[in-house]
PDB file of C-alpha atoms in Angstrom:
ATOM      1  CA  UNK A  22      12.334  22.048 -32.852  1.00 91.00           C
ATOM      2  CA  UNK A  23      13.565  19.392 -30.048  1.00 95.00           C
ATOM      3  CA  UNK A  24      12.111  17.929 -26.727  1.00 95.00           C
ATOM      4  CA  UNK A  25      13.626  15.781 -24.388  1.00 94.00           C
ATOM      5  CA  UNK A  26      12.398  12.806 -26.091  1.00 96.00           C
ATOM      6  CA  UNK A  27      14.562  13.438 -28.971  1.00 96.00           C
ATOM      7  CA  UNK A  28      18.180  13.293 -26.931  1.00 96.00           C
ATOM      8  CA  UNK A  29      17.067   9.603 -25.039  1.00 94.00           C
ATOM      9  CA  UNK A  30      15.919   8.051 -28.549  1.00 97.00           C
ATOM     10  CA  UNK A  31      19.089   9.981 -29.992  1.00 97.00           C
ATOM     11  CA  UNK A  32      20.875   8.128 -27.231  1.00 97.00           C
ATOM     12  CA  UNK A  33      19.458   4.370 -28.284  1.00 97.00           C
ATOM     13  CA  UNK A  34      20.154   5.231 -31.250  1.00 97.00           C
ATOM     14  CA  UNK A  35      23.814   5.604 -30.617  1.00 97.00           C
ATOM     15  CA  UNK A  36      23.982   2.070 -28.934  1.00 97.00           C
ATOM     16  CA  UNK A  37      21.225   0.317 -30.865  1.00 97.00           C
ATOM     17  CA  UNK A  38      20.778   1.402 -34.422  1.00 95.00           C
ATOM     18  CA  UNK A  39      18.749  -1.382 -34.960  1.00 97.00           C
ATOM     19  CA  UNK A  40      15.737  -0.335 -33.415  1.00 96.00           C
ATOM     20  CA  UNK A  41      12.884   1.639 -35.211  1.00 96.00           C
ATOM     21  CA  UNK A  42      12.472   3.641 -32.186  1.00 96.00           C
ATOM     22  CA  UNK A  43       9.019   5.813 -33.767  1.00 96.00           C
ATOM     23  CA  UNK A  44       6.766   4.192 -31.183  1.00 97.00           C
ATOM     24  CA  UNK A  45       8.882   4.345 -28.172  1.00 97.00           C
ATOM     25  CA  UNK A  46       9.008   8.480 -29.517  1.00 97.00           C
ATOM     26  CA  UNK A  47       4.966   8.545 -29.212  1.00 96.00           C
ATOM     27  CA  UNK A  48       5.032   6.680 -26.651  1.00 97.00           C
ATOM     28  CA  UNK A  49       7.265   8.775 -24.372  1.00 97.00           C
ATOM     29  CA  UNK A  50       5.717  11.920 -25.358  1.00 97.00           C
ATOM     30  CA  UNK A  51       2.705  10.823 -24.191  1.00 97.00           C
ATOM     31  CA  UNK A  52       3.512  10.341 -20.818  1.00 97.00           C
ATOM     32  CA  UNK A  53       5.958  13.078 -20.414  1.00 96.00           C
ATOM     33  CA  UNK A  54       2.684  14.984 -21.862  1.00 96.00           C
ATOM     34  CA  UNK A  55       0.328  13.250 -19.207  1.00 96.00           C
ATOM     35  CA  UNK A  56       3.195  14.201 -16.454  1.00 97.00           C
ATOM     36  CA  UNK A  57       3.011  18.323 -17.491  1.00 97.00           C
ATOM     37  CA  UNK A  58      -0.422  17.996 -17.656  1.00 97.00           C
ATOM     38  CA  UNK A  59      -0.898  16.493 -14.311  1.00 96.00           C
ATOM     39  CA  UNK A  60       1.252  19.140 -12.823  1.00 97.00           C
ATOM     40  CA  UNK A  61      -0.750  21.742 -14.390  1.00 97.00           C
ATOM     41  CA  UNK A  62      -4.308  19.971 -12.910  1.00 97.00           C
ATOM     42  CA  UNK A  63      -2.458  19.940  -9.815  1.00 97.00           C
ATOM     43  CA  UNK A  64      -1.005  23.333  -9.131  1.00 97.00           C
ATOM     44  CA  UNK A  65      -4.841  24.660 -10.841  1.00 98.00           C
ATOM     45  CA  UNK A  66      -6.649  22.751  -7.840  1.00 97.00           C
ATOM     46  CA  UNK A  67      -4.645  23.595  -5.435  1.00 97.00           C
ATOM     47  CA  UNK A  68      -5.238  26.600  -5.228  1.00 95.00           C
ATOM     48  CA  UNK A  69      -8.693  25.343  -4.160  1.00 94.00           C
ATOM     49  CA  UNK A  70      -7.662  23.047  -1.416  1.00 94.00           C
ATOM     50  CA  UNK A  71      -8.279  19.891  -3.874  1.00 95.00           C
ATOM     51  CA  UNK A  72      -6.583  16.936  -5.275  1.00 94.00           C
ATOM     52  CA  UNK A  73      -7.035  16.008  -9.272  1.00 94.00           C
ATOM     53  CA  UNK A  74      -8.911  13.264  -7.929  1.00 94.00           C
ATOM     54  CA  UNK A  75     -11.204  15.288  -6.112  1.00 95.00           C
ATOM     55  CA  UNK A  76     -11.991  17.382  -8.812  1.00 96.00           C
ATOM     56  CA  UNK A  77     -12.823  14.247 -11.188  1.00 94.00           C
ATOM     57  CA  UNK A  78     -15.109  12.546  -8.308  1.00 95.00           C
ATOM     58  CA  UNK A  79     -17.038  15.743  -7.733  1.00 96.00           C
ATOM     59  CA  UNK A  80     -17.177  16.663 -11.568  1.00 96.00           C
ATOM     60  CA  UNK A  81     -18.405  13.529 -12.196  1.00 95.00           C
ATOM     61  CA  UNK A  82     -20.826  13.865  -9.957  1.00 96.00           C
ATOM     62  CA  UNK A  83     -21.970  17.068 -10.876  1.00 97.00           C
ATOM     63  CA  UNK A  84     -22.416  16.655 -15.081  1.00 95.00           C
ATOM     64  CA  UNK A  85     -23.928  13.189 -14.188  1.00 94.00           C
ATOM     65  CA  UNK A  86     -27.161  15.608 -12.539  1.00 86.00           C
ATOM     66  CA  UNK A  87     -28.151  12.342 -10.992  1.00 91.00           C
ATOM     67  CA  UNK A  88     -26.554  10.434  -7.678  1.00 93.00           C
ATOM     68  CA  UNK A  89     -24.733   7.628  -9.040  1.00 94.00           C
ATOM     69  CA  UNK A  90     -24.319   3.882  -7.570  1.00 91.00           C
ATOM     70  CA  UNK A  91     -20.674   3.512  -6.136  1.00 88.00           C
ATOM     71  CA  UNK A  92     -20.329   1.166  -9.701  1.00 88.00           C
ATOM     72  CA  UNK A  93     -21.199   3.594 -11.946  1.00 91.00           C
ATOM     73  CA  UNK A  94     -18.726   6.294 -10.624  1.00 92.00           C
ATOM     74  CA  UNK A  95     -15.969   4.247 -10.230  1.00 88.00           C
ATOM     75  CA  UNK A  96     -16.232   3.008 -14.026  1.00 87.00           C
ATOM     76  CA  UNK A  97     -16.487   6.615 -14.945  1.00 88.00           C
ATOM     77  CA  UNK A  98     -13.562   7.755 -12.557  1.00 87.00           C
ATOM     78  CA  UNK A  99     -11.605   4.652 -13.805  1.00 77.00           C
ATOM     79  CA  UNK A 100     -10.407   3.623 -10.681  1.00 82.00           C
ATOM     80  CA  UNK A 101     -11.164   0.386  -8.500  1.00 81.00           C
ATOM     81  CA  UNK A 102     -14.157  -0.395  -5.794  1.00 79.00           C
ATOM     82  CA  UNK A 103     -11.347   0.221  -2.946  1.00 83.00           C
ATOM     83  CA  UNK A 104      -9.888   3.081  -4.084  1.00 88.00           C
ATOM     84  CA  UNK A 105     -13.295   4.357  -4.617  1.00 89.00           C
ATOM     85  CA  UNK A 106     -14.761   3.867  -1.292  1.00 90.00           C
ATOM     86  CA  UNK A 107     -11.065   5.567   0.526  1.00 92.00           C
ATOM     87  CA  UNK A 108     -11.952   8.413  -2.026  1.00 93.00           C
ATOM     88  CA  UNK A 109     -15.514   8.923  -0.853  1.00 95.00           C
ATOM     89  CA  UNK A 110     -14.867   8.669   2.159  1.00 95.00           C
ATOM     90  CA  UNK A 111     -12.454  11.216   2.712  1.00 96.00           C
ATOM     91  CA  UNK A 112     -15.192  14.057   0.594  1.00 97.00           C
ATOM     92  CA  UNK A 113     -17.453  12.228   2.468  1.00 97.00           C
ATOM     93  CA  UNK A 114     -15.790  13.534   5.541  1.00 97.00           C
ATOM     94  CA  UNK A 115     -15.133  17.124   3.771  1.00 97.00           C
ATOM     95  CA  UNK A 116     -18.833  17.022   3.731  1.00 97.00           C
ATOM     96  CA  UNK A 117     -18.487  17.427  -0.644  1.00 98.00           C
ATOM     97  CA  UNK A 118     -20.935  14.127  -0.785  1.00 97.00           C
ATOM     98  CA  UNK A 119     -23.013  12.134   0.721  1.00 97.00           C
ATOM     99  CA  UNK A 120     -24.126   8.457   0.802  1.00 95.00           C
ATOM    100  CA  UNK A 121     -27.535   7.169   0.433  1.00 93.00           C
ATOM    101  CA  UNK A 122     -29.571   3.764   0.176  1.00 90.00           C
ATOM    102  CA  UNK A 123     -30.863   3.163  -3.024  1.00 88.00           C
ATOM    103  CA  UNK A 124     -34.646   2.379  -3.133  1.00 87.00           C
ATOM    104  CA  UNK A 125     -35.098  -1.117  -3.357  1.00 85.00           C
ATOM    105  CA  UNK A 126     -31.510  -2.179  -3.356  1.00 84.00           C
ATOM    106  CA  UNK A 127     -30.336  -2.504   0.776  1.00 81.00           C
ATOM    107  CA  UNK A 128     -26.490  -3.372  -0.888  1.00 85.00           C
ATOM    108  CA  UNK A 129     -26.049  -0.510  -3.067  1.00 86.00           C
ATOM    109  CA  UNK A 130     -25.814   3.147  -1.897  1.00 91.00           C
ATOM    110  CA  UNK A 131     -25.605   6.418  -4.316  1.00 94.00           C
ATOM    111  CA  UNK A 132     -23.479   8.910  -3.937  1.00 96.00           C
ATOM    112  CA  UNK A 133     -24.523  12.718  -4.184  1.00 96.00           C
ATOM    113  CA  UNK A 134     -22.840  16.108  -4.228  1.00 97.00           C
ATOM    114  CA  UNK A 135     -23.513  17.815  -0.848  1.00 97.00           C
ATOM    115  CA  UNK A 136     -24.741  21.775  -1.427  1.00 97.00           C
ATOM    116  CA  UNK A 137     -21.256  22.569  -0.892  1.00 97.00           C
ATOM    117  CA  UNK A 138     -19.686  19.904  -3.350  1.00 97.00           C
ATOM    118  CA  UNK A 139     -21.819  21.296  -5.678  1.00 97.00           C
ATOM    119  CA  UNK A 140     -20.234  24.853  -5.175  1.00 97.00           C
ATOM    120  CA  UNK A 141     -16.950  23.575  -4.723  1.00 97.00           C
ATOM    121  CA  UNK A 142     -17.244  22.185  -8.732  1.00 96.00           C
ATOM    122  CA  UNK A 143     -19.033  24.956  -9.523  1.00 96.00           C
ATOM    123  CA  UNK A 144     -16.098  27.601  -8.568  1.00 96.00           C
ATOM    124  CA  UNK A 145     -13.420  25.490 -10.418  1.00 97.00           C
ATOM    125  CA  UNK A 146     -14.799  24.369 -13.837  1.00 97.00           C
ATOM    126  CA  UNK A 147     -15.225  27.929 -15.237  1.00 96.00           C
ATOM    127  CA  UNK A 148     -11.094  28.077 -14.731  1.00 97.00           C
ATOM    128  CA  UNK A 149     -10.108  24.417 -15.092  1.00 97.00           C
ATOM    129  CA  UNK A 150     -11.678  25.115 -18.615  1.00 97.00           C
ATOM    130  CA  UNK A 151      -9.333  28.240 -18.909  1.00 97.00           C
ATOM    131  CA  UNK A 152      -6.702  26.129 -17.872  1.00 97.00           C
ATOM    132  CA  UNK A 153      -6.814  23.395 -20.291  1.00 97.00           C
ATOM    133  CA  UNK A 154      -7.318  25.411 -22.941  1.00 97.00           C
ATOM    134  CA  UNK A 155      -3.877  27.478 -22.460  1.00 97.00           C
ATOM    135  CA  UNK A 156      -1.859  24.319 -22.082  1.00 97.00           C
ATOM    136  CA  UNK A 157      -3.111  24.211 -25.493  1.00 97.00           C
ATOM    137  CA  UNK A 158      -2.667  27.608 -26.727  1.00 97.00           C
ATOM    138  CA  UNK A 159       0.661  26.918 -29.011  1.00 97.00           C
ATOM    139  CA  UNK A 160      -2.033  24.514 -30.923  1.00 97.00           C
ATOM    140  CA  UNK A 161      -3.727  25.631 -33.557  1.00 97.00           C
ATOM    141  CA  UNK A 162      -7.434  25.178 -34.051  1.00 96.00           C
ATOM    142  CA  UNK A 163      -6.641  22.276 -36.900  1.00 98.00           C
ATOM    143  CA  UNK A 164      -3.862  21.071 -34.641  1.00 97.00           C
ATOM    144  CA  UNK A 165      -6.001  20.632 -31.981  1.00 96.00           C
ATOM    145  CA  UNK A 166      -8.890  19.059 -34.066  1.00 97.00           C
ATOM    146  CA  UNK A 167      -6.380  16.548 -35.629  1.00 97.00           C
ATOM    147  CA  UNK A 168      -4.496  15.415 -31.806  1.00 97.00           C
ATOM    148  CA  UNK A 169      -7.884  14.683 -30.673  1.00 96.00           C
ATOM    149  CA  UNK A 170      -8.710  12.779 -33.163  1.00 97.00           C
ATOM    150  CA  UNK A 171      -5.639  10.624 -32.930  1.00 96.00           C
ATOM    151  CA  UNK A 172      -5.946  10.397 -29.403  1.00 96.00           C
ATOM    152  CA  UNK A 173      -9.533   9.445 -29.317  1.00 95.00           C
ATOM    153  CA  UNK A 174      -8.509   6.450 -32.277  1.00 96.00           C
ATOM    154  CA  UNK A 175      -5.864   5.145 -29.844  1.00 95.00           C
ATOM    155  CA  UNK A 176      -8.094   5.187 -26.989  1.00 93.00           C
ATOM    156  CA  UNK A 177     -10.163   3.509 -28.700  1.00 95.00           C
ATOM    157  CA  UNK A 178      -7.783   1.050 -29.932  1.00 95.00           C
ATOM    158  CA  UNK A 179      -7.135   0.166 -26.634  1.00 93.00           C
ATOM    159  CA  UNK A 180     -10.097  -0.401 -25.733  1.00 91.00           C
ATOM    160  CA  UNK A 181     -11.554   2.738 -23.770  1.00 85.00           C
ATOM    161  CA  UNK A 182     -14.819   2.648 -25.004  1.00 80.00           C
ATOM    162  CA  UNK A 183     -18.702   3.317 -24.221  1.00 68.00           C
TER     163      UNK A 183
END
């Protein structure tokens, strides 16, 4: 079995047989992979009138049970202060969250799932699940056990850690 991978590090190594070309293979698979996936996220929410990124604010949100400071979800979003705040504001403005002082704290503000938010999250996860699990249906269950275990020692390795 091929992929596209194959025919470009097939091509190097036509003009460069020099090269041990094994990590530029992982490496490209891995973001083709994050590419497919994306696509799949995408077209899933959609269908819901919502961006990946709305999806992964609200979700947050919603398996935190708790508001969380502006801080603390934009470390678990990954994503800067700036891009956080444009992101809140615009579910902010889809009335999906809310804003609120924090006791004690006049500079800091939490951020909360609005009733709707909360069923917004609630009528996606059950299929976002489904999802995910057929864009890994050719895997099986060992396959599966092993990739995430590779994956979660190179995330590691580069340092995404709790």
């Amino acid at each position: 079995m091929r992929d596209s991978v194959d025919d470009f590090l097939d091509q190097w190594t036509a003009q460069r047989e020099d090269l041990d070309l094994d990590a530029m293979g992982t490496v490209g698979r891995i973001l083709r992979l994050s590419r497919l996936v994306n696509g799949r996220l995408k077209e899933y929410f959609a269908q819901y009138g919502m961006e990946t990124w709305e999806f992964d604010v609200l979700a947050t949100l919603r398996r935190s049970a708790r508001p969380l400071t502006a801080k603390e979800l934009a470390a678990s979003v990954m994503i800067g202060s700036a891009a956080l705040t444009n992101r809140v504001d615009r579910l902010v403005a889809r009335d999906l969250v809310v804003r609120t002082p924090v006791p004690g704290d006049r500079r800091s503000l939490h951020i909360a799932l609005t009733d709707r938010g909360r069923e917004l999250v609630d009528a996606t996860v059950r299929g976002h699940v489904r999802n995910q699990r057929d864009i890994l249906a050719d895997l099986t269950a060992d396959d599966a056990e092993s990739l995430n275990r590779l994956l979660r020692t190179l995330l590691v390795s580069l340092g995404d850690t709790r």
